[in-house]
Amino acid sequence: MRPLRLVLPCYCLLLLSSLQSLSAHNSFFTSIGQMTDLLYTEKDLVTSLKEYIRAEESKLQRVKQWADKLDLLTATATQDPEGFLGHPVNAFKLVKRLNTEWGDLERLVLSDTSDGFISNLTIQRQFFPTDEDQTGAAKALLRLQDTYRLDTNTISIGDLPGVIHKSRMTVEDCYELGRIAYTDVDYYHTELWMAQALRQLEEGEESTVDKVSVIDYLSYAIYQQGDLERALEYTKKLLELDPEHQRANSNLKYFEFQLEKQKKAAENGAENEKKRGKRQTGEKEAETKVSNQWIPERKKYEMLCRGEGVKMTPRRQSRLFCRYFDNNHHPRYLLTPVKQEDEWDRPYIVRFHDIISEKEIQRVKELAKPRLRRATVHDPQTGKLTTAQYRVSKSAWLTGYDDPVVEKINQRIEDLTGLEMDTAEELQVANYGVGGQYEPHFDFGRKDEPDAFKELGTGNRIATWLFYMSDVPAGGGTVFPDVGAAVWPKKGTAVFWYNMLASGEGDYSTRHAACPVLVGNKWVSNKWIHERGQEWRRPCGLSESE
């Protein structure tokens, strides 16, 4: 057994050093008077030793509480890893724990005698998430908040639709989100999350973050958004807590000056309004009329992700059907046709039900997981692949040579679409992370991207086949902003549409997006089918719009 090492703090070592110095230069046994000094030295030493023991016991208790808490959490989480991480707050907190809190624990127990744990933790830390991961997870929560119009309290208490493993956010978590937003010059979200942190502090939640720090961020974020009165109100509140706060005292005078200046400008503006009269009113009405007629694509995209703004009238809906489909008596499906459902009419989108089995899904995921890398997009300027902030997912590519299951899936797509797979791209498998999304984009190359798929030598992407390999409790839809279409994930199904018209022109109505995953773990796989080899399978139309 390894002997125990007693690690003493600096003040104990100093006392021992003093004691050794005394013994080196004096013969204590020759003088009781001098020996009495040793009693007081020893008394101080014992007092210091007890303080050291109390500190170590307190530290050990904190480590034990941390271990018990994490033991319970990981036991629950590992029973359903994908379900647990499907809750974006759980995913954010995991990244935050591994990037920040485990580092704090490492520093806490550096003087611990368990060298094995320390060395193991140090080795493992190189594989932990980085600051970039923590920032990315935080921004994903902010993106979900905006897209699905969630208030901060709903996210903080973990009350999201379809969640199984609810998780509450601490004051520190809310403060961290606000701080990251502030660093990104995003004062809107800084205000929201600092206000939530303050609310939880005022409700009595214990935290290492103090109200002064929170209100300091909050008042400045409000000021940056132009609300001087509220910024001044929070600055006064900060000074009540810390009258000597240098920045707050400086801001107080500045805000009061700016507010007075603003009031004078408002008074002058009111006078000018009277002079302008009805002309101003007419301009406002015209602006309102124009704004009601045009909605930015981003807003349409977010509306569709929330299930709003779908432009399918009841009359058009009545023309959509379900059917058994054998693709013109294909030998493989003549006796066992597949279930096909019309999802949309223009562009024509169909869904195939029960088209990929659970066993096939698991095999595809098993093959893809070791190969998952950050998803890329085509740079329209260079024609090369690059990463982008608007595509947040990881993907892998599988060929028919990798496994018979992949070859079987490729053959199934060819049989049901009637299109040649030899010139199609490999099967792409994608897994979306926290708030994973792919903002509106085209699958085909436009005329201003002549070199988009030049290196493949198979022409443009004529069609898209998309398998849904998981259910998504909330969010994660595939939406088409230009036409107001929304298609929702359903495990075991696939959707199919043509990206190009029969004439060979690109169909701009197929511009689509993958909505952020609010709750759940979204797995998809897709096949991009190209023009070459389809000459006799999908003959060209004679008109440009055909």
XYZ file of C-alpha atoms in Angstrom:
546
model
C 0.000 0.000 0.000
C 1.271 3.470 -0.898
C 2.055 5.528 2.266
C -0.128 8.582 2.863
C 1.397 11.978 2.188
C 0.271 14.883 4.339
C 0.186 18.018 2.199
C 0.390 21.092 4.462
C -0.523 24.628 3.395
C 2.093 27.374 3.262
C 1.362 28.815 6.679
C 1.957 25.394 8.313
C 5.226 25.036 6.483
C 6.302 28.487 7.661
C 5.586 27.542 11.261
C 7.536 24.327 10.913
C 10.387 26.267 9.361
C 10.396 28.656 12.304
C 10.401 25.769 14.756
C 13.321 24.115 12.934
C 15.199 27.421 13.004
C 14.711 27.769 16.722
C 15.950 24.249 17.401
C 18.945 24.744 15.202
C 20.175 27.814 16.971
C 19.013 27.215 20.583
C 19.241 24.426 23.201
C 15.647 24.452 24.399
C 16.172 21.908 27.162
C 18.511 24.250 28.952
C 15.892 26.884 29.589
C 12.296 26.403 30.667
C 11.614 30.011 29.749
C 12.547 29.356 26.149
C 10.618 26.119 26.153
C 7.415 27.995 27.065
C 7.811 29.778 23.719
C 7.718 26.357 22.081
C 4.353 25.659 23.713
C 2.839 28.707 22.074
C 4.488 27.785 18.802
C 3.032 24.308 19.037
C -0.393 25.708 19.970
C -0.349 27.906 16.847
C 0.791 24.918 14.813
C -2.077 22.743 16.084
C -4.566 25.532 15.386
C -3.228 25.841 11.840
C -3.344 22.069 11.389
C -6.994 21.954 12.509
C -7.839 24.725 10.057
C -6.123 22.708 7.338
C -8.117 19.577 8.295
C -11.400 21.525 8.314
C -10.559 22.982 4.915
C -9.726 19.544 3.546
C -12.901 18.013 5.011
C -14.952 20.844 3.536
C -13.256 20.313 0.196
C -13.871 16.577 0.384
C -17.533 17.178 1.220
C -17.885 19.441 -1.821
C -16.224 16.813 -4.005
C -18.534 14.135 -2.551
C -21.632 16.251 -3.214
C -20.425 16.828 -6.789
C -19.804 13.099 -7.286
C -23.235 12.153 -5.862
C -24.991 14.713 -8.036
C -23.153 13.595 -11.196
C -23.644 9.916 -10.335
C -27.405 10.403 -10.226
C -27.406 12.556 -13.353
C -25.252 10.216 -15.471
C -27.209 7.158 -14.322
C -30.394 8.781 -15.631
C -28.792 10.172 -18.768
C -27.137 6.939 -19.903
C -30.427 5.035 -19.761
C -31.554 7.063 -22.787
C -28.560 9.077 -24.097
C -30.201 10.374 -27.271
C -33.449 11.207 -25.482
C -31.565 12.995 -22.697
C -29.426 15.033 -25.103
C -32.476 15.677 -27.240
C -33.352 18.351 -24.662
C -31.220 21.347 -25.721
C -30.748 22.540 -22.125
C -29.314 19.122 -21.150
C -26.927 19.273 -24.107
C -25.837 22.824 -23.244
C -25.286 21.937 -19.585
C -23.234 18.838 -20.555
C -20.922 20.930 -22.729
C -20.699 23.585 -19.997
C -19.902 20.995 -17.298
C -17.151 19.318 -19.290
C -15.616 22.551 -20.552
C -15.835 24.614 -17.334
C -17.007 22.842 -14.198
C -14.794 19.739 -14.431
C -11.834 22.095 -14.758
C -12.906 23.793 -11.515
C -13.089 20.382 -9.841
C -9.632 19.501 -11.110
C -8.214 22.643 -9.547
C -10.115 21.939 -6.313
C -8.561 18.516 -5.792
C -5.056 19.187 -7.116
C -3.634 18.590 -3.624
C -5.561 15.329 -3.262
C -3.515 12.187 -2.632
C -5.268 10.326 -5.436
C -2.663 10.923 -8.142
C -4.372 8.373 -10.378
C -7.571 10.418 -10.555
C -5.729 13.668 -11.227
C -3.576 12.214 -14.007
C -6.576 10.485 -15.544
C -8.631 13.669 -15.440
C -5.775 15.649 -16.963
C -5.445 13.131 -19.802
C -9.196 13.057 -20.405
C -9.529 16.835 -20.420
C -7.804 17.046 -23.810
C -10.852 15.296 -25.236
C -13.389 17.551 -23.492
C -15.408 20.278 -25.222
C -13.658 23.603 -25.735
C -14.742 27.207 -25.188
C -15.858 27.183 -28.798
C -18.186 24.232 -28.075
C -19.646 25.946 -25.025
C -20.235 29.150 -26.992
C -21.784 27.185 -29.842
C -24.187 25.364 -27.523
C -25.171 28.655 -25.897
C -25.849 30.297 -29.258
C -27.943 27.275 -30.234
C -30.202 27.897 -27.228
C -30.571 31.538 -28.283
C -31.434 30.421 -31.824
C -34.106 28.045 -30.523
C -35.478 30.798 -28.328
C -35.942 33.091 -31.333
C -37.193 30.529 -33.839
C -39.816 29.024 -31.543
C -40.600 32.218 -29.603
C -39.755 30.784 -26.201
C -39.493 32.994 -23.143
C -36.436 32.670 -20.928
C -38.354 31.202 -18.002
C -39.758 28.383 -20.157
C -36.245 27.416 -21.221
C -34.821 27.892 -17.724
C -37.302 25.524 -16.074
C -36.908 23.066 -18.963
C -40.608 23.063 -19.799
C -40.231 22.317 -23.514
C -42.704 20.314 -25.631
C -42.139 16.565 -25.720
C -39.281 16.490 -23.199
C -38.688 13.433 -21.004
C -35.649 14.498 -18.979
C -36.429 17.985 -17.690
C -33.475 20.063 -16.574
C -33.483 23.444 -14.844
C -30.960 26.165 -15.557
C -29.102 27.744 -12.667
C -28.337 31.431 -12.232
C -24.822 30.630 -13.462
C -26.249 29.041 -16.633
C -28.458 32.062 -17.371
C -25.594 34.433 -16.625
C -23.347 32.467 -18.982
C -25.863 32.749 -21.827
C -26.193 36.484 -21.238
C -22.420 36.912 -21.110
C -21.907 35.021 -24.386
C -24.610 37.131 -26.052
C -22.877 40.265 -24.735
C -19.529 39.120 -26.160
C -21.308 38.667 -29.504
C -22.676 42.254 -29.254
C -26.160 40.749 -28.991
C -27.676 43.101 -26.427
C -31.223 41.826 -26.988
C -30.400 38.347 -25.652
C -28.021 39.804 -23.067
C -30.976 41.647 -21.544
C -33.271 38.600 -21.651
C -30.860 36.239 -19.915
C -29.431 38.688 -17.401
C -33.005 39.557 -16.449
C -33.734 35.841 -15.975
C -30.594 35.429 -13.834
C -31.688 38.406 -11.714
C -35.209 37.005 -11.369
C -33.881 33.693 -10.062
C -31.553 35.475 -7.637
C -34.443 37.554 -6.300
C -36.483 34.368 -5.868
C -33.822 33.185 -3.435
C -31.698 30.836 -5.535
C -28.189 30.517 -4.137
C -25.434 31.330 -6.580
C -21.791 32.281 -6.872
C -22.932 35.059 -9.226
C -23.940 38.236 -7.389
C -26.671 40.719 -8.276
C -24.157 43.503 -8.888
C -22.492 41.606 -11.756
C -25.851 40.711 -13.308
C -27.315 44.227 -13.072
C -24.084 45.699 -14.465
C -24.558 43.708 -17.696
C -28.329 44.239 -17.680
C -28.281 48.038 -17.405
C -25.686 48.386 -20.159
C -27.536 46.009 -22.506
C -30.752 47.987 -22.005
C -28.893 51.243 -22.657
C -27.440 49.851 -25.897
C -30.996 49.147 -27.070
C -31.989 52.777 -26.511
C -34.107 52.502 -23.359
C -32.372 55.133 -21.242
C -35.052 55.318 -18.552
C -34.820 51.618 -17.690
C -31.031 51.666 -17.978
C -30.988 54.520 -15.447
C -33.404 52.645 -13.175
C -31.168 49.554 -13.077
C -28.045 51.673 -12.586
C -29.620 53.235 -9.473
C -30.526 49.744 -8.264
C -26.913 48.660 -8.748
C -25.659 51.624 -6.726
C -28.012 50.727 -3.876
C -26.174 47.390 -3.676
C -22.699 48.823 -4.274
C -22.521 52.630 -3.767
C -18.807 52.652 -4.668
C -19.245 50.927 -8.045
C -17.061 53.099 -10.260
C -18.639 52.287 -13.645
C -22.183 52.619 -12.310
C -21.452 56.059 -10.839
C -20.004 57.161 -14.163
C -22.953 55.699 -16.109
C -25.475 57.347 -13.791
C -24.297 60.835 -14.749
C -24.018 59.921 -18.419
C -27.487 58.342 -18.581
C -29.083 61.332 -16.819
C -27.390 63.683 -19.281
C -28.493 61.614 -22.297
C -32.059 61.303 -20.967
C -32.359 65.058 -20.572
C -30.991 65.507 -24.097
C -33.490 62.924 -25.401
C -36.445 64.718 -23.759
C -35.490 68.012 -25.364
C -35.167 66.326 -28.764
C -38.608 64.736 -28.273
C -40.158 68.137 -27.490
C -38.635 69.633 -30.641
C -39.797 66.631 -32.632
C -43.369 67.072 -31.412
C -43.398 70.621 -32.734
C -42.152 69.453 -36.130
C -44.848 66.741 -36.214
C -47.589 69.342 -35.929
C -46.126 71.268 -38.875
C -45.909 68.209 -41.088
C -49.566 67.291 -40.415
C -51.429 64.757 -42.509
C -48.562 64.076 -44.925
C -46.741 62.137 -42.202
C -49.856 60.046 -41.475
C -50.202 59.164 -45.154
C -46.574 58.047 -45.339
C -46.996 55.769 -42.317
C -50.097 54.169 -43.818
C -48.230 53.502 -47.066
C -45.304 51.979 -45.163
C -47.675 49.705 -43.222
C -49.342 48.559 -46.432
C -45.997 47.638 -48.013
C -44.759 45.869 -44.868
C -47.920 43.748 -44.756
C -47.363 42.600 -48.322
C -43.741 41.495 -47.944
C -42.304 39.183 -45.295
C -38.531 38.515 -45.191
C -37.510 34.937 -45.944
C -36.053 34.541 -42.461
C -39.434 35.345 -40.887
C -41.269 32.971 -43.241
C -38.748 30.247 -42.457
C -39.201 30.672 -38.690
C -43.002 30.830 -39.016
C -43.069 27.546 -40.925
C -40.768 25.956 -38.343
C -43.364 26.873 -35.699
C -46.149 25.399 -37.820
C -47.441 28.824 -38.907
C -47.845 30.310 -42.375
C -48.492 27.057 -44.263
C -50.077 28.023 -47.615
C -52.092 24.923 -48.406
C -55.762 25.789 -48.948
C -58.479 23.189 -48.213
C -59.192 22.959 -51.954
C -55.578 22.146 -52.775
C -55.434 19.794 -49.799
C -58.385 17.828 -51.183
C -56.360 17.028 -54.315
C -53.607 15.273 -52.364
C -53.950 11.505 -52.056
C -52.466 8.390 -50.485
C -51.929 5.305 -52.602
C -50.149 1.976 -52.930
C -47.284 2.537 -55.347
C -45.433 -0.043 -57.476
C -43.799 2.358 -59.994
C -45.524 1.050 -63.082
C -45.554 -2.607 -62.038
C -41.909 -2.819 -61.019
C -41.111 -6.521 -60.410
C -39.921 -5.908 -56.834
C -43.088 -4.033 -55.858
C -45.766 -5.660 -57.986
C -46.915 -7.963 -55.153
C -45.808 -5.736 -52.264
C -46.353 -2.096 -53.287
C -45.193 0.676 -50.958
C -47.365 3.300 -49.253
C -47.027 6.704 -50.913
C -48.584 9.983 -49.756
C -48.746 13.371 -51.493
C -47.227 16.018 -49.196
C -47.368 19.022 -51.525
C -48.517 19.822 -55.043
C -46.215 22.618 -56.309
C -43.404 21.593 -56.097
C -44.605 18.018 -56.064
C -43.345 16.324 -52.883
C -44.229 12.742 -51.996
C -43.613 10.739 -48.849
C -42.949 6.989 -48.780
C -44.083 5.295 -45.547
C -42.315 2.339 -43.882
C -39.604 2.549 -46.507
C -36.588 1.867 -44.292
C -36.609 -0.647 -41.442
C -35.399 -0.191 -37.864
C -32.625 -2.706 -38.486
C -31.450 -0.811 -41.570
C -31.554 2.496 -39.692
C -29.419 1.140 -36.865
C -26.887 -0.290 -39.322
C -26.614 2.989 -41.245
C -26.117 4.925 -37.997
C -23.546 2.387 -36.829
C -21.563 2.819 -40.051
C -21.862 6.614 -40.009
C -21.028 7.475 -36.381
C -17.240 6.955 -36.587
C -17.128 9.040 -39.784
C -19.255 12.013 -38.703
C -17.580 15.329 -39.485
C -18.806 18.918 -39.499
C -21.160 19.319 -42.471
C -19.970 21.501 -45.342
C -21.562 23.592 -48.099
C -20.460 24.635 -51.585
C -18.809 28.066 -51.649
C -20.423 29.804 -54.671
C -17.259 31.847 -55.235
C -14.714 29.019 -55.225
C -16.927 25.999 -55.891
C -15.171 24.240 -52.995
C -16.608 22.721 -49.816
C -16.475 24.798 -46.650
C -18.149 24.977 -43.231
C -20.805 27.617 -42.528
C -22.664 28.957 -39.491
C -26.002 28.464 -41.238
C -25.475 24.692 -41.415
C -25.113 23.165 -37.954
C -24.806 19.389 -38.186
C -22.330 16.570 -38.741
C -22.441 14.237 -41.703
C -20.835 11.115 -43.123
C -20.828 9.540 -46.578
C -21.541 5.849 -47.209
C -21.048 3.866 -50.413
C -22.565 0.599 -51.545
C -19.158 -1.021 -50.991
C -19.249 -0.191 -47.272
C -22.083 -2.568 -46.470
C -24.782 -4.580 -48.279
C -27.443 -2.543 -46.439
C -26.277 0.649 -48.178
C -26.340 -1.061 -51.578
C -29.835 -2.371 -50.833
C -31.025 1.139 -49.915
C -29.525 2.607 -53.096
C -31.291 -0.032 -55.182
C -34.584 0.728 -53.438
C -34.301 4.423 -54.306
C -33.584 3.550 -57.945
C -36.535 1.153 -58.146
C -39.027 3.658 -56.697
C -37.828 6.799 -58.503
C -36.914 5.131 -61.785
C -33.691 7.179 -61.797
C -30.111 5.998 -62.334
C -28.080 5.693 -59.092
C -24.653 5.114 -60.663
C -24.266 8.863 -61.210
C -25.854 9.853 -57.885
C -23.818 11.027 -54.913
C -23.041 8.668 -52.069
C -25.600 8.238 -49.310
C -25.122 11.183 -46.940
C -26.008 10.567 -43.288
C -26.550 13.641 -41.116
C -27.044 14.114 -37.388
C -28.112 17.504 -36.054
C -26.743 18.769 -32.742
C -28.043 21.307 -30.221
C -30.393 23.534 -32.175
C -29.094 21.866 -35.361
C -30.332 23.485 -38.557
C -29.666 24.191 -42.223
C -31.001 27.585 -43.247
C -32.822 28.108 -46.610
C -30.802 26.818 -49.547
C -31.063 25.147 -52.948
C -29.877 21.607 -53.557
C -29.168 22.332 -57.231
C -26.504 24.631 -58.654
C -27.799 27.930 -60.048
C -26.654 29.638 -63.230
C -24.324 31.871 -61.222
C -22.609 28.695 -59.913
C -21.461 27.014 -63.145
C -18.753 25.032 -61.337
C -20.887 23.843 -58.381
C -20.604 20.116 -59.250
C -17.983 20.266 -61.958
C -15.614 17.899 -60.130
C -18.295 15.159 -60.129
C -18.789 15.275 -63.898
C -22.412 14.136 -63.555
C -24.295 17.379 -64.135
C -26.619 19.161 -61.768
C -28.668 17.681 -58.917
C -31.910 16.707 -60.584
C -33.700 15.313 -57.506
C -33.463 14.811 -53.727
C -34.419 11.720 -51.717
C -34.493 12.230 -47.944
C -34.875 9.457 -45.333
C -36.058 10.367 -41.813
C -34.249 7.987 -39.474
C -35.648 9.307 -36.182
C -38.736 10.950 -34.794
C -38.271 14.502 -33.523
C -40.569 15.472 -30.611
C -40.339 19.205 -31.375
C -38.878 21.180 -34.283
C -36.663 19.726 -36.997
C -39.118 20.091 -39.872
C -38.197 20.459 -43.551
C -39.772 23.690 -44.816
C -40.039 25.432 -48.202
C -40.352 29.194 -47.454
C -41.176 30.334 -51.004
C -44.291 28.165 -51.242
C -45.230 27.890 -47.559
C -44.744 24.112 -47.336
C -43.726 22.171 -44.241
C -42.851 18.473 -43.979
C -42.337 16.922 -40.555
C -39.935 14.095 -39.642
C -41.423 10.631 -39.190
C -39.095 7.733 -38.529
C -38.990 5.104 -41.283
C -40.352 7.418 -43.984
C -38.710 9.244 -46.881
C -39.659 12.284 -48.956
C -38.767 12.854 -52.609
C -38.898 15.852 -54.927
C -37.363 17.056 -58.201
C -35.006 20.040 -57.925
C -35.119 20.664 -61.672
C -37.953 21.015 -64.143
C -38.229 18.570 -67.034
C -36.823 21.299 -69.297
C -33.557 21.218 -67.343
C -34.176 24.558 -65.621
C -33.804 24.767 -61.860
C -37.048 24.805 -59.860
C -36.617 27.777 -57.544
C -39.704 26.824 -55.542
C -37.672 23.928 -54.056
C -35.613 26.307 -51.890
C -35.868 24.617 -48.499
C -34.452 24.510 -44.982
C -34.000 22.147 -42.044
C -35.576 23.780 -38.988
C -33.638 23.883 -35.698
C -34.192 20.795 -33.553
C -35.946 22.024 -30.412
C -36.273 18.694 -28.592
C -34.932 15.350 -29.741
C -32.167 13.879 -31.848
C -32.590 14.230 -35.594
C -31.023 11.646 -37.900
C -31.549 11.802 -41.661
C -29.886 10.349 -44.727
C -30.242 11.642 -48.247
C -29.398 10.822 -51.819
C -28.707 13.593 -54.309
C -29.486 12.304 -57.803
C -27.722 13.918 -60.785
C -28.642 14.600 -64.427
C -26.266 12.221 -66.175
C -27.810 8.821 -66.862
C -31.382 10.113 -66.673
C -31.698 10.988 -70.391
C -33.981 8.003 -71.120
C -35.486 7.786 -67.630
C -36.718 11.384 -67.444
C -36.829 12.871 -70.965
C -36.506 16.644 -71.339
C -39.623 18.770 -71.696
C -40.092 21.120 -74.636
C -41.107 24.246 -72.713
C -38.925 26.098 -70.201
C -41.520 25.867 -67.427
C -42.384 22.186 -67.968
